[in-house]
């Protein structure tokens, strides 16, 4: 009984029980945590008219989208498929922002026909848009302010070499196109990258956007993208959302006064809303010692959680099968035939074969980046809500791997 009390619990449910009930590897999401994060953001920006457009790509299970809808957010989609997922869940086209990069104009047209607002991120598409729609369809323009932010080159999207957005240095060109086609630009957007630490980076982006905004007459909103950092390990510096809220709101109110109209302030957080809610539960297949290292080899890998290898991301790990006793240093690795270190040199309670390890902060860019590499099956997903566990995605089966692969006659 006492051991039971010590178990890693979320909403009263023990993660080890969930691993037993559904098997591993298993993604588990704490729905209440998501709602708390939404509220936190709303509270921080309560002084202005703020709209949240959840970045669908972070975690796109339709039940997570449904929870966002329940929490009153809109969504940001980066592909026509994400738009369709959001509409499937019941989001109205006007609640969806479409922020594509390097997609065809056909796809942009499809989004317009669905009634979704498009955020244009290059000059050729802006001209196509003008030719096709003139001033009949409102749009947003994505600018790149060239601010360096973010913890990793791959997630810093504001720098000068970045493929994202229209360079702020090309603003004059944008304005000429807007004038030539009489474009109805109702929003301006910047997204400088993930892992933004402090209010100053946001404010720097804001100042540049405010300056540009003065050149557009019909704006209704300014969109500051996503990128709020969350804590990945104890002691991590995280975005002080209340400080950002206060400072950005003040700057925004001052700008609106100058602009002569109350605008809406939009954000598109992904990680901030869904990172901490997620746990990837994996089972220890083998504890393998080499002269240098003790490896814990688990039944998952970069096929299910790419972030450690792709972004050098740090994920806290816990042996939930053993919550007391001595600790030892381990390196947690996957079963993929590729170096797929999940966590290097970490202290864990002594690990035995069969022990369940919880990988934390696995909600954002976990399942959504998962693949079938090594012909492995993708995990099931569980949503915990109001003390109950819901299966929100079946574990894949071998039939799923074979699907769409017709066997052709090579004779
Ligand atoms: C990925 C993305 C986001 C979300 O970024 P986070 O770091 O998860 O907050 C927001 N806006 C756009 C346009 C994106 O591509």
Coordinates of C-alpha atoms and ligand atoms in Angstrom, one line a residue:
X1 CA 0.0 0.0 0.0
X2 CA 2.8 2.4 1.0
X3 CA 4.7 1.7 -2.2
X4 CA 1.5 2.4 -4.2
X5 CA 1.3 5.9 -2.6
X6 CA 4.8 6.6 -3.8
X7 CA 4.0 5.8 -7.4
X8 CA 4.3 8.5 -10.0
X9 CA 0.7 9.7 -10.2
X10 CA -1.1 12.1 -12.4
X11 CA -4.7 13.0 -11.6
X12 CA -4.6 10.1 -9.1
X13 CA -3.6 7.6 -11.8
X14 CA -0.3 5.8 -11.5
X15 CA 1.8 5.9 -14.6
X16 CA 3.0 2.3 -14.0
X17 CA -0.6 1.1 -14.0
X18 CA -1.1 2.8 -17.3
X19 CA 2.0 1.2 -18.7
X20 CA 0.7 -2.2 -17.6
X21 CA -2.9 -1.6 -18.9
X22 CA -1.9 -0.3 -22.4
X23 CA 1.7 -1.6 -22.8
X24 CA 4.8 0.3 -23.8
X25 CA 6.0 2.4 -25.5
X26 CA 3.1 4.7 -24.5
X27 CA 2.5 8.4 -24.8
X28 CA 0.5 9.8 -21.9
X29 CA -0.9 13.4 -21.8
X30 CA -2.2 15.2 -18.7
X31 CA -5.2 17.2 -20.1
X32 CA -5.5 19.3 -16.9
X33 CA -2.0 20.5 -17.3
X34 CA -2.8 21.7 -20.8
X35 CA -5.8 23.7 -19.5
X36 CA -3.6 25.2 -16.8
X37 CA -1.1 26.4 -19.4
X38 CA -3.9 28.0 -21.4
X39 CA -5.1 29.8 -18.3
X40 CA -1.6 30.9 -17.4
X41 CA -1.2 32.5 -20.8
X42 CA -4.6 34.2 -20.7
X43 CA -4.0 35.6 -17.2
X44 CA -0.6 37.0 -18.2
X45 CA -2.2 38.9 -21.1
X46 CA -5.5 39.8 -19.5
X47 CA -4.9 43.5 -20.1
X48 CA -5.1 43.3 -23.8
X49 CA -7.3 41.5 -26.3
X50 CA -5.2 38.4 -26.7
X51 CA -6.0 35.4 -28.9
X52 CA -4.2 32.0 -28.7
X53 CA -3.7 30.1 -31.9
X54 CA -2.4 26.8 -30.7
X55 CA 0.4 25.5 -33.0
X56 CA -1.2 22.3 -34.1
X57 CA 2.1 20.7 -35.3
X58 CA 3.4 20.4 -31.7
X59 CA 0.8 17.7 -30.9
X60 CA -1.9 17.1 -33.4
X61 CA -4.1 14.3 -32.0
X62 CA -7.7 15.3 -32.7
X63 CA -8.6 14.9 -29.0
X64 CA -5.9 17.3 -28.0
X65 CA -7.3 19.7 -30.6
X66 CA -10.7 19.1 -29.1
X67 CA -9.4 20.0 -25.7
X68 CA -7.9 23.2 -27.1
X69 CA -11.3 24.0 -28.6
X70 CA -12.9 23.4 -25.2
X71 CA -10.3 25.7 -23.6
X72 CA -11.3 28.4 -26.1
X73 CA -8.2 28.7 -28.2
X74 CA -7.9 29.0 -32.0
X75 CA -5.3 27.1 -34.0
X76 CA -2.3 27.7 -36.2
X77 CA -1.9 25.2 -39.0
X78 CA 1.2 24.7 -41.2
X79 CA -0.3 22.3 -43.8
X80 CA -3.6 21.8 -45.6
X81 CA -3.8 18.5 -43.7
X82 CA -3.6 20.2 -40.3
X83 CA -6.3 22.6 -41.5
X84 CA -8.5 19.6 -42.3
X85 CA -7.8 18.0 -38.9
X86 CA -8.8 21.2 -37.1
X87 CA -12.0 21.5 -39.2
X88 CA -12.7 17.8 -38.5
X89 CA -12.6 18.6 -34.8
X90 CA -15.0 21.5 -35.3
X91 CA -12.9 24.6 -35.5
X92 CA -14.5 27.2 -37.6
X93 CA -12.4 28.4 -40.6
X94 CA -12.2 31.8 -39.0
X95 CA -10.5 30.3 -35.9
X96 CA -7.7 28.8 -38.0
X97 CA -4.6 30.6 -39.1
X98 CA -2.6 29.0 -41.9
X99 CA 1.1 29.7 -41.8
X100 CA 2.7 27.6 -44.5
X101 CA 6.3 27.8 -45.8
X102 CA 7.2 27.0 -49.4
X103 CA 3.9 25.4 -50.2
X104 CA 2.4 25.6 -53.7
X105 CA -0.1 28.3 -54.6
X106 CA -2.6 25.5 -55.2
X107 CA -2.5 24.7 -51.5
X108 CA -2.9 28.3 -50.5
X109 CA -6.0 28.5 -52.8
X110 CA -7.4 25.4 -51.2
X111 CA -7.1 27.1 -47.8
X112 CA -8.7 30.3 -49.0
X113 CA -11.6 28.2 -50.5
X114 CA -12.0 26.6 -47.1
X115 CA -12.3 30.1 -45.6
X116 CA -9.1 30.0 -43.6
X117 CA -6.9 33.1 -43.2
X118 CA -3.5 32.7 -44.9
X119 CA -0.2 34.0 -43.5
X120 CA 1.9 34.7 -46.6
X121 CA 5.7 34.2 -46.1
X122 CA 7.3 35.1 -49.4
X123 CA 7.1 37.7 -52.1
X124 CA 6.2 35.5 -55.1
X125 CA 3.1 34.1 -53.3
X126 CA 2.1 37.6 -52.2
X127 CA 2.0 38.5 -55.9
X128 CA 0.1 35.3 -56.8
X129 CA -2.3 36.2 -54.1
X130 CA -2.7 39.7 -55.4
X131 CA -3.3 38.5 -59.0
X132 CA -5.9 35.9 -57.9
X133 CA -7.8 37.8 -55.2
X134 CA -6.9 41.5 -55.2
X135 CA -8.5 43.0 -52.2
X136 CA -11.3 40.5 -51.9
X137 CA -9.6 38.1 -49.4
X138 CA -8.0 39.4 -46.2
X139 CA -4.5 38.1 -45.4
X140 CA -1.7 38.2 -43.0
X141 CA 2.0 38.8 -43.9
X142 CA 4.8 37.0 -42.1
X143 CA 7.9 39.1 -41.6
X144 CA 11.3 38.0 -40.5
X145 CA 12.8 40.6 -38.1
X146 CA 16.2 38.8 -38.1
X147 CA 16.3 38.4 -34.4
X148 CA 18.4 35.5 -33.2
X149 CA 16.5 33.6 -30.6
X150 CA 16.1 30.0 -29.6
X151 CA 18.3 27.3 -28.1
X152 CA 19.3 25.6 -31.3
X153 CA 20.2 26.6 -34.8
X154 CA 17.5 24.3 -36.2
X155 CA 14.8 26.0 -34.2
X156 CA 15.9 29.6 -34.6
X157 CA 13.9 30.7 -37.5
X158 CA 14.4 34.5 -37.4
X159 CA 18.1 34.7 -38.4
X160 CA 19.3 36.2 -41.7
X161 CA 19.8 32.8 -43.4
X162 CA 16.4 31.5 -42.4
X163 CA 13.9 30.4 -45.0
X164 CA 11.0 31.7 -43.0
X165 CA 9.1 34.9 -43.5
X166 CA 9.7 38.0 -45.7
X167 CA 12.8 39.8 -44.6
X168 CA 12.0 43.1 -42.9
X169 CA 14.7 44.5 -45.2
X170 CA 12.2 43.9 -48.1
X171 CA 9.4 45.8 -46.5
X172 CA 9.4 48.5 -49.2
X173 CA 8.9 45.7 -51.8
X174 CA 6.0 44.3 -49.8
X175 CA 4.4 47.7 -49.6
X176 CA 4.7 48.2 -53.4
X177 CA 2.9 44.9 -54.0
X178 CA 0.2 45.7 -51.4
X179 CA -0.4 49.0 -53.1
X180 CA -0.3 47.6 -56.6
X181 CA -2.9 44.9 -55.9
X182 CA -4.8 46.9 -53.2
X183 CA -4.2 43.9 -50.9
X184 CA -6.3 43.8 -47.7
X185 CA -3.5 43.1 -45.1
X186 CA -5.2 42.7 -41.7
X187 CA -2.4 41.1 -39.8
X188 CA 1.4 41.1 -39.5
X189 CA 3.2 38.1 -38.0
X190 CA 6.7 37.2 -36.6
X191 CA 7.8 33.9 -35.2
X192 CA 11.4 34.2 -34.2
X193 CA 12.0 30.6 -33.0
X194 CA 11.5 28.3 -30.2
X195 CA 13.0 28.6 -26.7
X196 CA 12.7 32.3 -26.2
X197 CA 13.9 33.1 -22.8
X198 CA 13.2 36.7 -21.9
X199 CA 10.9 39.6 -22.4
X200 CA 13.7 41.5 -24.1
X201 CA 13.7 39.2 -27.2
X202 CA 10.0 39.5 -27.5
X203 CA 10.1 43.3 -27.1
X204 CA 12.8 43.5 -29.7
X205 CA 10.6 41.6 -32.2
X206 CA 7.6 43.7 -31.1
X207 CA 9.4 47.0 -31.8
X208 CA 10.3 45.9 -35.3
X209 CA 6.8 44.8 -35.9
X210 CA 5.3 48.0 -34.5
X211 CA 7.5 50.0 -36.9
X212 CA 6.4 47.9 -39.9
X213 CA 2.7 48.0 -38.8
X214 CA 2.6 51.8 -39.1
X215 CA 2.9 51.3 -42.9
X216 CA -0.3 49.2 -43.1
X217 CA -3.7 50.9 -42.8
X218 CA -6.2 48.1 -42.2
X219 CA -4.6 45.9 -39.5
X220 CA -6.8 44.1 -37.0
X221 CA -4.1 42.0 -35.3
X222 CA -0.4 41.5 -34.7
X223 CA 0.8 38.0 -34.2
X224 CA 4.0 37.3 -32.2
X225 CA 4.2 33.6 -33.0
X226 CA 5.2 31.0 -30.4
X227 CA 8.4 30.0 -28.8
X228 CA 7.8 30.4 -25.1
X229 CA 10.3 28.2 -23.3
X230 CA 9.3 25.6 -20.7
X231 CA 11.5 24.0 -18.1
X232 CA 13.1 20.8 -19.3
X233 CA 15.2 20.2 -16.2
X234 CA 15.2 21.4 -12.6
X235 CA 16.9 24.7 -12.5
X236 CA 16.2 25.6 -16.1
X237 CA 15.5 29.2 -16.7
X238 CA 12.1 29.4 -18.2
X239 CA 10.1 32.2 -19.8
X240 CA 8.7 34.4 -17.1
X241 CA 5.3 34.6 -18.7
X242 CA 4.0 37.2 -16.3
X243 CA 6.9 39.5 -17.0
X244 CA 6.5 39.1 -20.7
X245 CA 2.8 39.6 -20.3
X246 CA 3.2 42.8 -18.5
X247 CA 5.9 44.3 -20.7
X248 CA 4.5 43.2 -24.1
X249 CA 1.0 44.3 -23.1
X250 CA 2.2 47.8 -22.1
X251 CA 4.2 48.2 -25.3
X252 CA 1.2 46.9 -27.3
X253 CA -1.2 49.3 -25.7
X254 CA 1.2 52.2 -26.4
X255 CA 1.4 51.1 -30.0
X256 CA -2.4 50.8 -30.4
X257 CA -2.8 54.4 -29.2
X258 CA -0.3 55.6 -31.8
X259 CA -1.9 53.4 -34.5
X260 CA -5.3 54.9 -33.6
X261 CA -7.1 51.6 -33.2
X262 CA -7.4 48.7 -30.7
X263 CA -5.8 45.7 -32.3
X264 CA -5.8 42.1 -31.2
X265 CA -2.5 40.5 -30.0
X266 CA -2.1 36.9 -31.2
X267 CA 0.3 34.1 -30.1
X268 CA 0.8 30.7 -31.5
X269 CA 2.3 28.7 -28.7
X270 CA 3.0 25.0 -29.2
X271 CA 5.6 23.8 -26.7
X272 CA 4.3 26.1 -23.9
X273 CA 0.9 24.5 -24.0
X274 CA 1.7 20.9 -24.5
X275 CA 5.3 20.1 -23.7
X276 CA 5.0 19.5 -19.9
X277 CA 1.7 17.5 -20.2
X278 CA 3.4 14.7 -22.0
X279 CA 5.2 11.5 -20.8
X280 CA 6.7 8.8 -23.0
X281 CA 6.7 5.5 -21.0
X282 CA 9.2 3.0 -22.2
X283 CA 10.3 -0.4 -20.9
X284 CA 13.8 -1.5 -20.1
X285 CA 14.8 -4.3 -22.4
X286 CA 18.4 -4.6 -21.2
X287 CA 20.9 -3.1 -18.8
X288 CA 24.2 -3.3 -20.6
X289 CA 27.6 -2.4 -19.2
X290 CA 30.6 -1.5 -21.2
X291 CA 34.0 -0.5 -19.6
X292 CA 32.9 3.1 -19.8
X293 CA 29.1 3.3 -19.5
X294 CA 26.1 1.5 -18.2
X295 CA 23.4 1.6 -20.9
X296 CA 19.7 1.2 -20.3
X297 CA 18.3 0.0 -23.6
X298 CA 14.5 0.6 -23.9
X299 CA 11.7 -0.4 -26.3
X300 CA 11.7 3.0 -28.1
X301 CA 14.1 5.4 -29.6
X302 CA 14.5 8.3 -32.1
X303 CA 11.6 6.8 -34.1
X304 CA 9.3 7.8 -31.2
X305 CA 11.1 10.8 -29.7
X306 CA 13.4 12.6 -32.2
X307 CA 14.1 15.7 -30.1
X308 CA 17.2 14.5 -28.2
X309 CA 19.0 13.6 -31.5
X310 CA 17.6 16.3 -33.7
X311 CA 17.8 19.3 -31.3
X312 CA 20.1 18.0 -28.6
X313 CA 17.1 18.4 -26.4
X314 CA 17.3 17.5 -22.7
X315 CA 14.5 15.3 -21.3
X316 CA 14.3 14.5 -17.7
X317 CA 13.9 10.7 -17.1
X318 CA 12.6 8.8 -14.1
X319 CA 12.6 5.1 -13.2
X320 CA 8.9 4.8 -12.1
X321 CA 9.3 1.2 -11.3
X322 CA 11.7 2.0 -8.4
X323 CA 11.2 5.1 -6.5
X324 CA 13.6 4.5 -3.6
X325 CA 17.0 2.9 -3.0
X326 CA 20.4 3.9 -4.3
X327 CA 20.9 5.7 -7.6
X328 CA 23.4 4.9 -10.3
X329 CA 24.5 6.7 -13.4
X330 CA 23.0 5.5 -16.7
X331 CA 22.8 6.4 -20.3
X332 CA 19.3 5.8 -21.7
X333 CA 19.3 4.6 -25.3
X334 CA 16.8 3.3 -27.8
X335 CA 16.5 0.1 -29.8
X336 CA 17.0 1.7 -33.2
X337 CA 20.0 0.8 -35.3
X338 CA 21.4 4.3 -35.2
X339 CA 22.8 6.2 -32.3
X340 CA 19.7 7.2 -30.5
X341 CA 20.7 8.4 -27.0
X342 CA 17.7 9.6 -25.2
X343 CA 19.5 10.8 -22.0
X344 CA 23.2 10.6 -21.3
X345 CA 24.8 10.2 -17.8
X346 CA 21.7 10.5 -15.7
X347 CA 21.1 9.4 -12.2
X348 CA 18.3 6.9 -11.9
X349 CA 17.2 4.6 -9.1
X350 CA 18.8 1.2 -9.9
X351 CA 17.4 -0.1 -13.1
X352 CA 16.4 -3.7 -13.8
X353 CA 15.2 -5.4 -16.9
X354 CA 11.4 -4.7 -17.2
X355 CA 11.5 -1.4 -15.3
X356 CA 9.4 1.4 -16.8
X357 CA 11.2 4.7 -17.5
X358 CA 9.1 7.9 -17.9
X359 CA 10.6 10.4 -20.3
X360 CA 9.2 13.8 -19.3
X361 CA 8.3 16.9 -21.4
X362 CA 7.4 14.6 -24.3
X363 CA 4.1 16.3 -25.2
X364 CA 5.4 18.7 -27.8
X365 CA 7.1 17.4 -31.0
X366 CA 7.1 13.9 -29.6
X367 CA 4.4 11.8 -31.3
X368 CA 4.0 14.4 -34.0
X369 CA 7.5 13.7 -35.2
X370 CA 7.4 10.0 -34.7
X371 CA 8.1 7.6 -37.6
X372 CA 8.1 4.0 -38.6
X373 CA 11.9 3.9 -38.9
X374 CA 13.3 0.4 -38.6
X375 CA 9.7 -0.7 -39.5
X376 CA 8.7 -0.2 -35.9
X377 CA 5.2 0.5 -34.8
X378 CA 4.2 3.9 -33.4
X379 CA 3.0 4.0 -29.8
X380 CA -0.5 4.4 -28.5
X381 CA -1.6 7.7 -27.0
X382 CA -3.5 8.2 -23.8
X383 CA -5.2 11.4 -22.6
X384 CA -5.9 11.8 -18.8
X385 CA -8.8 14.0 -18.2
X386 CA -10.8 14.5 -14.9
X387 CA -9.2 11.5 -13.3
X388 CA -9.9 9.2 -16.2
X389 CA -7.7 7.6 -18.9
X390 CA -8.8 7.7 -22.5
X391 CA -7.2 5.8 -25.4
X392 CA -6.9 8.5 -28.0
X393 CA -4.8 6.7 -30.5
X394 CA -4.4 2.9 -31.0
X395 CA -1.0 1.4 -31.0
X396 CA 0.0 0.7 -34.6
X397 CA -0.2 -2.9 -35.9
X398 CA 1.9 -4.7 -38.4
X399 CA -1.0 -4.4 -40.8
X400 CA -0.5 -0.6 -40.6
X401 CA 3.1 -1.0 -41.8
X402 CA 2.0 -3.2 -44.8
X403 CA -0.9 -0.9 -45.7
X404 CA -0.3 1.2 -48.9
X405 CA 2.4 -1.2 -50.0
X406 CA 0.9 -3.2 -52.8
X407 CA 2.9 -6.3 -53.6
X408 CA 3.7 -6.1 -57.3
X409 CA 4.4 -8.9 -59.7
X410 CA 8.1 -8.7 -60.7
X411 CA 8.0 -11.8 -63.0
Ligands
LIG1 C1 6.2 25.8 -34.8 C2 5.5 27.1 -34.8 C3 5.0 27.7 -33.7 C4 5.2 27.0 -32.3 O1 6.4 27.1 -31.8 P1 6.7 26.6 -30.2 O2 8.1 26.8 -30.0 O3 6.2 25.2 -30.1 O4 5.9 27.5 -29.4 C5 4.3 28.9 -33.8 N1 4.2 29.5 -35.0 C6 4.7 29.0 -36.1 C7 4.5 29.7 -37.4 C8 5.4 27.8 -36.1 O5 5.9 27.3 -37.2

